[in-house]
mmCIF file of C-alpha atoms in Angstrom:
data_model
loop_
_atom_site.group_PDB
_atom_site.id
_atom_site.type_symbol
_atom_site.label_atom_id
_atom_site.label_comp_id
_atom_site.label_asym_id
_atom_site.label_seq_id
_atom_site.Cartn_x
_atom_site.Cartn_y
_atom_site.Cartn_z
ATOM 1 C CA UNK A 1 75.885 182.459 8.891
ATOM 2 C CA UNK A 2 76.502 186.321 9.504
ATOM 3 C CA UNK A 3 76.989 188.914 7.424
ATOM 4 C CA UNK A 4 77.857 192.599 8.017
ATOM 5 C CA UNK A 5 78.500 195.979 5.790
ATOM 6 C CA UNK A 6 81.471 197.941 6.159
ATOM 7 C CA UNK A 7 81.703 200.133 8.999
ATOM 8 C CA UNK A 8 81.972 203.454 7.370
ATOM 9 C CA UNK A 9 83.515 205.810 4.945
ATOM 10 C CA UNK A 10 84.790 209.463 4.234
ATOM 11 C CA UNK A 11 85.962 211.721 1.904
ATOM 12 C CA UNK A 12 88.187 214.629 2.825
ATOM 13 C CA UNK A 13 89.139 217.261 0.395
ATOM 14 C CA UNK A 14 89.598 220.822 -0.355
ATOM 15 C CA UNK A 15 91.677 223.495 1.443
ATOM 16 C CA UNK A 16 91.408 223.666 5.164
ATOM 17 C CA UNK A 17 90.081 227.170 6.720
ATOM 18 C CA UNK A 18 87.991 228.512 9.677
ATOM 19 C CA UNK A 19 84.325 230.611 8.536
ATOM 20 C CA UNK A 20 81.367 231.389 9.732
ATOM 21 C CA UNK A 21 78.036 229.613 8.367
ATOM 22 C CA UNK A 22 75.689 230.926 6.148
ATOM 23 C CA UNK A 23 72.525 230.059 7.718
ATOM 24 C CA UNK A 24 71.141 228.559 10.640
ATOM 25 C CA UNK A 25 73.417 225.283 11.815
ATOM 26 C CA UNK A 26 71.900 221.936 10.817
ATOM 27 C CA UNK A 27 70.482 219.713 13.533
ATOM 28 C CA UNK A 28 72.474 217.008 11.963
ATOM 29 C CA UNK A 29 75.691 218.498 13.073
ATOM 30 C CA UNK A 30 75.004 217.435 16.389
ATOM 31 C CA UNK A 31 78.574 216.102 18.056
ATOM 32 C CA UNK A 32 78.415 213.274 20.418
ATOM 33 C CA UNK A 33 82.181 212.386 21.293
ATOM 34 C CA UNK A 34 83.856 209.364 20.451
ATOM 35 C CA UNK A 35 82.401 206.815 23.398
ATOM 36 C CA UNK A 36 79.765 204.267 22.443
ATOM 37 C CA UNK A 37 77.341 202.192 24.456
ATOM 38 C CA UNK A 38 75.730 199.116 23.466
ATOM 39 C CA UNK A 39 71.633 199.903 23.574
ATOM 40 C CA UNK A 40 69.811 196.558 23.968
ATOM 41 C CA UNK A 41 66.627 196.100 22.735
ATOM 42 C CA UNK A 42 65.386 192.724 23.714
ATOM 43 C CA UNK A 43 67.283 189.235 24.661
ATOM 44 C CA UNK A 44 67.195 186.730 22.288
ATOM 45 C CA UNK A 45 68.787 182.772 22.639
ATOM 46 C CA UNK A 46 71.809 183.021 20.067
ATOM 47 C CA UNK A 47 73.769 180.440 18.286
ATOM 48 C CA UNK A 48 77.481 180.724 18.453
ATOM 49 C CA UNK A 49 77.777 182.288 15.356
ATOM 50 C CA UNK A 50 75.234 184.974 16.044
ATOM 51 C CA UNK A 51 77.420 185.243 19.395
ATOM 52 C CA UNK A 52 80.494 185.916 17.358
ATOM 53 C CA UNK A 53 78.862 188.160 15.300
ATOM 54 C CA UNK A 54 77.593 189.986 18.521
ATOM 55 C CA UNK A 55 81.233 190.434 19.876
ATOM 56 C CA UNK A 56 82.501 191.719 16.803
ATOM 57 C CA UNK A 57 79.533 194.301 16.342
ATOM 58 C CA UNK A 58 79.846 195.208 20.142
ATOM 59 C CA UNK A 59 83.916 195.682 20.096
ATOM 60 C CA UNK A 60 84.350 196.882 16.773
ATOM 61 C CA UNK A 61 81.446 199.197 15.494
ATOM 62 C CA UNK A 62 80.897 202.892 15.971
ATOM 63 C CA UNK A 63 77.653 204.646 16.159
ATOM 64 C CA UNK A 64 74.902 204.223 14.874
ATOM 65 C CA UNK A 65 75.199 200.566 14.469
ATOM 66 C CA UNK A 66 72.012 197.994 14.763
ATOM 67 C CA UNK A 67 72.305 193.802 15.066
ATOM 68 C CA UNK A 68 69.806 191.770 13.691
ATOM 69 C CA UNK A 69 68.974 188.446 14.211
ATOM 70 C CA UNK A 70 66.926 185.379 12.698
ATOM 71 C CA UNK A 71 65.602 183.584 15.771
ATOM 72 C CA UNK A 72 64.439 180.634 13.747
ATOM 73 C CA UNK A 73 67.681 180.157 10.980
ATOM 74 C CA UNK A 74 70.258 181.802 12.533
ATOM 75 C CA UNK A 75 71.251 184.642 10.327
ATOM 76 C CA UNK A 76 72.636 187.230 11.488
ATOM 77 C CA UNK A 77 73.881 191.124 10.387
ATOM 78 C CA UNK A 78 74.458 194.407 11.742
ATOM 79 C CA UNK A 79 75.875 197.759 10.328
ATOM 80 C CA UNK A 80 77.527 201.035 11.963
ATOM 81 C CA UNK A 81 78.451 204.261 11.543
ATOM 82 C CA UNK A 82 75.310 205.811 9.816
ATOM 83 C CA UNK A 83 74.143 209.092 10.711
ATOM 84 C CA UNK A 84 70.699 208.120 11.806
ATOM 85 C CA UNK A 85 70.204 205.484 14.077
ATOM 86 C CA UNK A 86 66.714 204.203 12.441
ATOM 87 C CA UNK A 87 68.584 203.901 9.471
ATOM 88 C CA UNK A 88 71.378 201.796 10.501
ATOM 89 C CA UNK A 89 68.471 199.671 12.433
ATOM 90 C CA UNK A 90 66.548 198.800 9.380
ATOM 91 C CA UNK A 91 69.392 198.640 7.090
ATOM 92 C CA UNK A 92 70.709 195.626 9.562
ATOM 93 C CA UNK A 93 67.408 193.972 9.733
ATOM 94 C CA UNK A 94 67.469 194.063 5.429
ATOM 95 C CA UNK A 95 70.609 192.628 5.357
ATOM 96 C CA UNK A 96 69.999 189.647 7.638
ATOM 97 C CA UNK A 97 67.039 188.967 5.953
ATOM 98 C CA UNK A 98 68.930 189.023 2.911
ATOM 99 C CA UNK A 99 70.879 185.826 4.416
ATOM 100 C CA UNK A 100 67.794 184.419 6.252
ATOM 101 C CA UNK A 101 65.887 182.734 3.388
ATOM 102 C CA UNK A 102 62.846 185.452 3.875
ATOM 103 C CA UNK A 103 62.840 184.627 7.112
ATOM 104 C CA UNK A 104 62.057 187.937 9.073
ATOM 105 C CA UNK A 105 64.682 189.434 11.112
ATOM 106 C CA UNK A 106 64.501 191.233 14.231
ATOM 107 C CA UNK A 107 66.457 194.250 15.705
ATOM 108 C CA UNK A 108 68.067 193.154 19.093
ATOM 109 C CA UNK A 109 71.112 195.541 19.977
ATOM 110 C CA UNK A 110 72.183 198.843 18.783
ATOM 111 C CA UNK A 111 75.096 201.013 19.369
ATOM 112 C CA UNK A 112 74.299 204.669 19.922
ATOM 113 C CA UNK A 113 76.978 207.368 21.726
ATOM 114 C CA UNK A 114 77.458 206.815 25.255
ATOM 115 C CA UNK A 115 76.268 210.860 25.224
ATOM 116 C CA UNK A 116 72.821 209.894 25.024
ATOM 117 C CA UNK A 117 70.341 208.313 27.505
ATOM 118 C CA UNK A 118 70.312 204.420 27.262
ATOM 119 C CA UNK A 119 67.693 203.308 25.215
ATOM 120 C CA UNK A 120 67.155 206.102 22.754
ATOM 121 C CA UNK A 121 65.428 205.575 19.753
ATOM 122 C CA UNK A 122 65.745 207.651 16.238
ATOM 123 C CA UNK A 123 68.577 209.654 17.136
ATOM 124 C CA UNK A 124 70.670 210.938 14.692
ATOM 125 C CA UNK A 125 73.976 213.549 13.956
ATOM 126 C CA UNK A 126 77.093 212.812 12.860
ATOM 127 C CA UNK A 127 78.750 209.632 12.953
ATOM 128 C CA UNK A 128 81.820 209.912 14.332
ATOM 129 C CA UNK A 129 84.406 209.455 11.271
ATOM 130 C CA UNK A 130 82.557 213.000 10.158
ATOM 131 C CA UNK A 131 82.636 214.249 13.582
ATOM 132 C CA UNK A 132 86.101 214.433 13.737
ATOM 133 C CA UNK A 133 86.357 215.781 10.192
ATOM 134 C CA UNK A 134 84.047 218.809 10.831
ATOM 135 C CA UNK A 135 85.688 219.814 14.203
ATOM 136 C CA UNK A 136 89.620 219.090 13.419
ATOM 137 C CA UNK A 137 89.878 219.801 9.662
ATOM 138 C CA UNK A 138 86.775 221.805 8.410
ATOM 139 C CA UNK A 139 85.748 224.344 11.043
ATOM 140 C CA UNK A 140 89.431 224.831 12.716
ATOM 141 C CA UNK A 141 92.411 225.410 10.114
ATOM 142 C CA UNK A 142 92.626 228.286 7.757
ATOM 143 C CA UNK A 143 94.203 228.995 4.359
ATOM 144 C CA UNK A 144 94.189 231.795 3.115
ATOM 145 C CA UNK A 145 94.360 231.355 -0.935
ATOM 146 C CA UNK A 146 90.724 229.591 -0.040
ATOM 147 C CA UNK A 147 89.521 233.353 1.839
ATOM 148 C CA UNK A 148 86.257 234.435 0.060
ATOM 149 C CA UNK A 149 85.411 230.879 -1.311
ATOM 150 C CA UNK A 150 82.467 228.789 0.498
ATOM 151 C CA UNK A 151 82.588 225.463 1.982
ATOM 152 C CA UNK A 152 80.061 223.149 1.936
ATOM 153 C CA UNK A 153 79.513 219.765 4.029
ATOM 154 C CA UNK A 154 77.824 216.896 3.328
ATOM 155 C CA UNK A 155 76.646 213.663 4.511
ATOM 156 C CA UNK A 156 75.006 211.048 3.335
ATOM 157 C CA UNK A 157 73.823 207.178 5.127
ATOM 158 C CA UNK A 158 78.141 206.428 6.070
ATOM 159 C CA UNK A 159 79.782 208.731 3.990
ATOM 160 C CA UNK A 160 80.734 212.543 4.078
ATOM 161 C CA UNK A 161 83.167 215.091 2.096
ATOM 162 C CA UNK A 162 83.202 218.650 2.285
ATOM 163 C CA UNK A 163 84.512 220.936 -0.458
ATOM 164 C CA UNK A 164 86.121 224.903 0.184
ATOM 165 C CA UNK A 165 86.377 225.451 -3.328
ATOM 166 C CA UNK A 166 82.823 227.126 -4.081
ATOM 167 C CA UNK A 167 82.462 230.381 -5.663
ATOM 168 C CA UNK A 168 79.181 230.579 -4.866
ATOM 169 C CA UNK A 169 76.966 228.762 -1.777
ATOM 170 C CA UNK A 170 75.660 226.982 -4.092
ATOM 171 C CA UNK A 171 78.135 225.722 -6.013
ATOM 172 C CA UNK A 172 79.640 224.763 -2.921
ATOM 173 C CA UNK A 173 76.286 222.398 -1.817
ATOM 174 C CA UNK A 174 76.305 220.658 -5.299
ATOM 175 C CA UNK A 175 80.533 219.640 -5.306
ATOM 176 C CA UNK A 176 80.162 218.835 -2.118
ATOM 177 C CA UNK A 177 77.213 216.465 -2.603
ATOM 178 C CA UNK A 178 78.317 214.800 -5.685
ATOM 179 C CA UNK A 179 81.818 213.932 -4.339
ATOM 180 C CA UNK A 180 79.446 212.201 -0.662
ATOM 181 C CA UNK A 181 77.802 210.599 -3.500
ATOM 182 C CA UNK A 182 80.544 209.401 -5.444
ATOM 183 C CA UNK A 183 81.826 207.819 -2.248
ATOM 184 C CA UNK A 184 78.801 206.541 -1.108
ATOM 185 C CA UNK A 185 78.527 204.630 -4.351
ATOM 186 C CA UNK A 186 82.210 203.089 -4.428
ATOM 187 C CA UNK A 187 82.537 202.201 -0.804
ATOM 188 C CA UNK A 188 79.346 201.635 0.413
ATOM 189 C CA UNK A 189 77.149 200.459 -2.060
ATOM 190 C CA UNK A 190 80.215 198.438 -3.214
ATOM 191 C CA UNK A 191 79.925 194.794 -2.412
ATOM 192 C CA UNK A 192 76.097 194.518 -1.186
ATOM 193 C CA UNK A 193 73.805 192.227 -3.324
ATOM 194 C CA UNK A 194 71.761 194.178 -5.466
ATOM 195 C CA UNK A 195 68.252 193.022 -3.978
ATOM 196 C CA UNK A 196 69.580 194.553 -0.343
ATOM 197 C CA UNK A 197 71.191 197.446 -2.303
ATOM 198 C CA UNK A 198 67.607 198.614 -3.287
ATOM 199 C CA UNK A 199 66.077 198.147 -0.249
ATOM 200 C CA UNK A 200 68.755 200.523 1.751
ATOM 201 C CA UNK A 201 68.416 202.724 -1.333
ATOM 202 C CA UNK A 202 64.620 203.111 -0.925
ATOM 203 C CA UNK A 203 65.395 204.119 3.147
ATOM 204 C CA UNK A 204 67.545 207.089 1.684
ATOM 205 C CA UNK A 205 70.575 204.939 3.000
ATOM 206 C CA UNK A 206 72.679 205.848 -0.199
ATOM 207 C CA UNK A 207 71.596 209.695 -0.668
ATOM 208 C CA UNK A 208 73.726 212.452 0.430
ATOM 209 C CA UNK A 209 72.342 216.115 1.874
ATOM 210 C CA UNK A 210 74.449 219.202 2.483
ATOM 211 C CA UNK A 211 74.120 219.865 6.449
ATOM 212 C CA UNK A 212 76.505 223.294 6.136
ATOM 213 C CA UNK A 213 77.543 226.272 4.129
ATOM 214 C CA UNK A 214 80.352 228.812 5.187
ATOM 215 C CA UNK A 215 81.853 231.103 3.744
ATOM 216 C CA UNK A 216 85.820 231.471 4.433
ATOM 217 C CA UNK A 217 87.001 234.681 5.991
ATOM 218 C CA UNK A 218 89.369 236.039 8.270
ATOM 219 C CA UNK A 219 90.122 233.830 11.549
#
């Protein structure tokens, strides 16, 4: 039997505006595109469930994704669109050993952007739900009742939001973090057994960090 987490989420709010950062850009708002690429790790015998499971991961998830695999049992789960691939890795191997009896899982397949060299390990930037979010919505339109106010973006294991509505930078990084929070909490924490929900909380899967700060002027 397989199981899988949901793919990702987001959170868009707040006026729309262009502005220029307030300090140094993040290395997490690294853009990759929109083209995936299945990463292979090592080949493994599957059953025809874990085959299933395979396809579905292969033709369905976006970046970063990892597929794990119980040789022995059969179990089987993956996850994608996180923000770091060793992240989504272990997070898959926790949930298919949360199906696998405590029999250990391994890490066979990953998706990563097509962008980067087959085979890379730890990457991480934006996943590409947030991707298109930062360079559509957050860093291209402009309104001007928001001119003056700072914008903040955040991102946590799946989720993101950004807010515009800061008077201050720093009101700006803590709205924007509690409303990744809030949606890391109803959509992706929703719905996982508790025992795997701690273990992806102790990774840091579930906690949100501001990767930008602007503040809204004249386009």
């Amino acid at each position: 039997m397989g199981h899988l987490t949901a793919f990702f989420t987001c959170c868009l709010i707040g006026a729309q505006f262009s502005a220029a950062p307030v300090a140094a850009q993040n290395p997490m708002l690294r853009i990759f595109g929109a083209q995936t690429q299945m990463s292979w790790y090592e080949t493994q015998p599957l059953t025809e469930d874990q085959q299933v499971g395979l396809a579905q991961f292969q033709n369905e998830i976006s970046y970063f994704g990892g597929f794990a695999i119980d040789p022995v049992g059969g179990a089987w789960g993956y996850t994608g669109g996180y923000h770091m691939q060793a992240i989504a890795e272990i997070a898959a191997q926790h949930i298919c050993e949360g199906y696998s009896d405590g029999a250990p899982c391994r890490v066979i397949a990953a998706i990563i952007p097509a962008s980067l060299p087959p085979g890379t390990r730890n990457a991480a930037g934006l996943n590409h739900s947030a991707e298109v979010a930062i360079t559509q919505s957050y860093l291209k339109s402009y309104t001007e009742q928001a001119q003056g106010n700072f914008a903040a973006f955040a991102i946590g294991g799946r989720a993101w939001a950004y807010e515009t509505a800061g008077s201050t930078p720093d009101e700006a990084r803590h709205l924007a973090r509690s409303l990744c929070e809030q949606t890391e909490q109803e959509d992706n924490r929703a719905g996982v057994a508790p025992e795997i929900a701690e273990a992806l909380n102790r990774l840091g899967a579930f906690e949100c960090r501001v990767v930008d700060v602007r503040q809204i002027t004249e386009p």
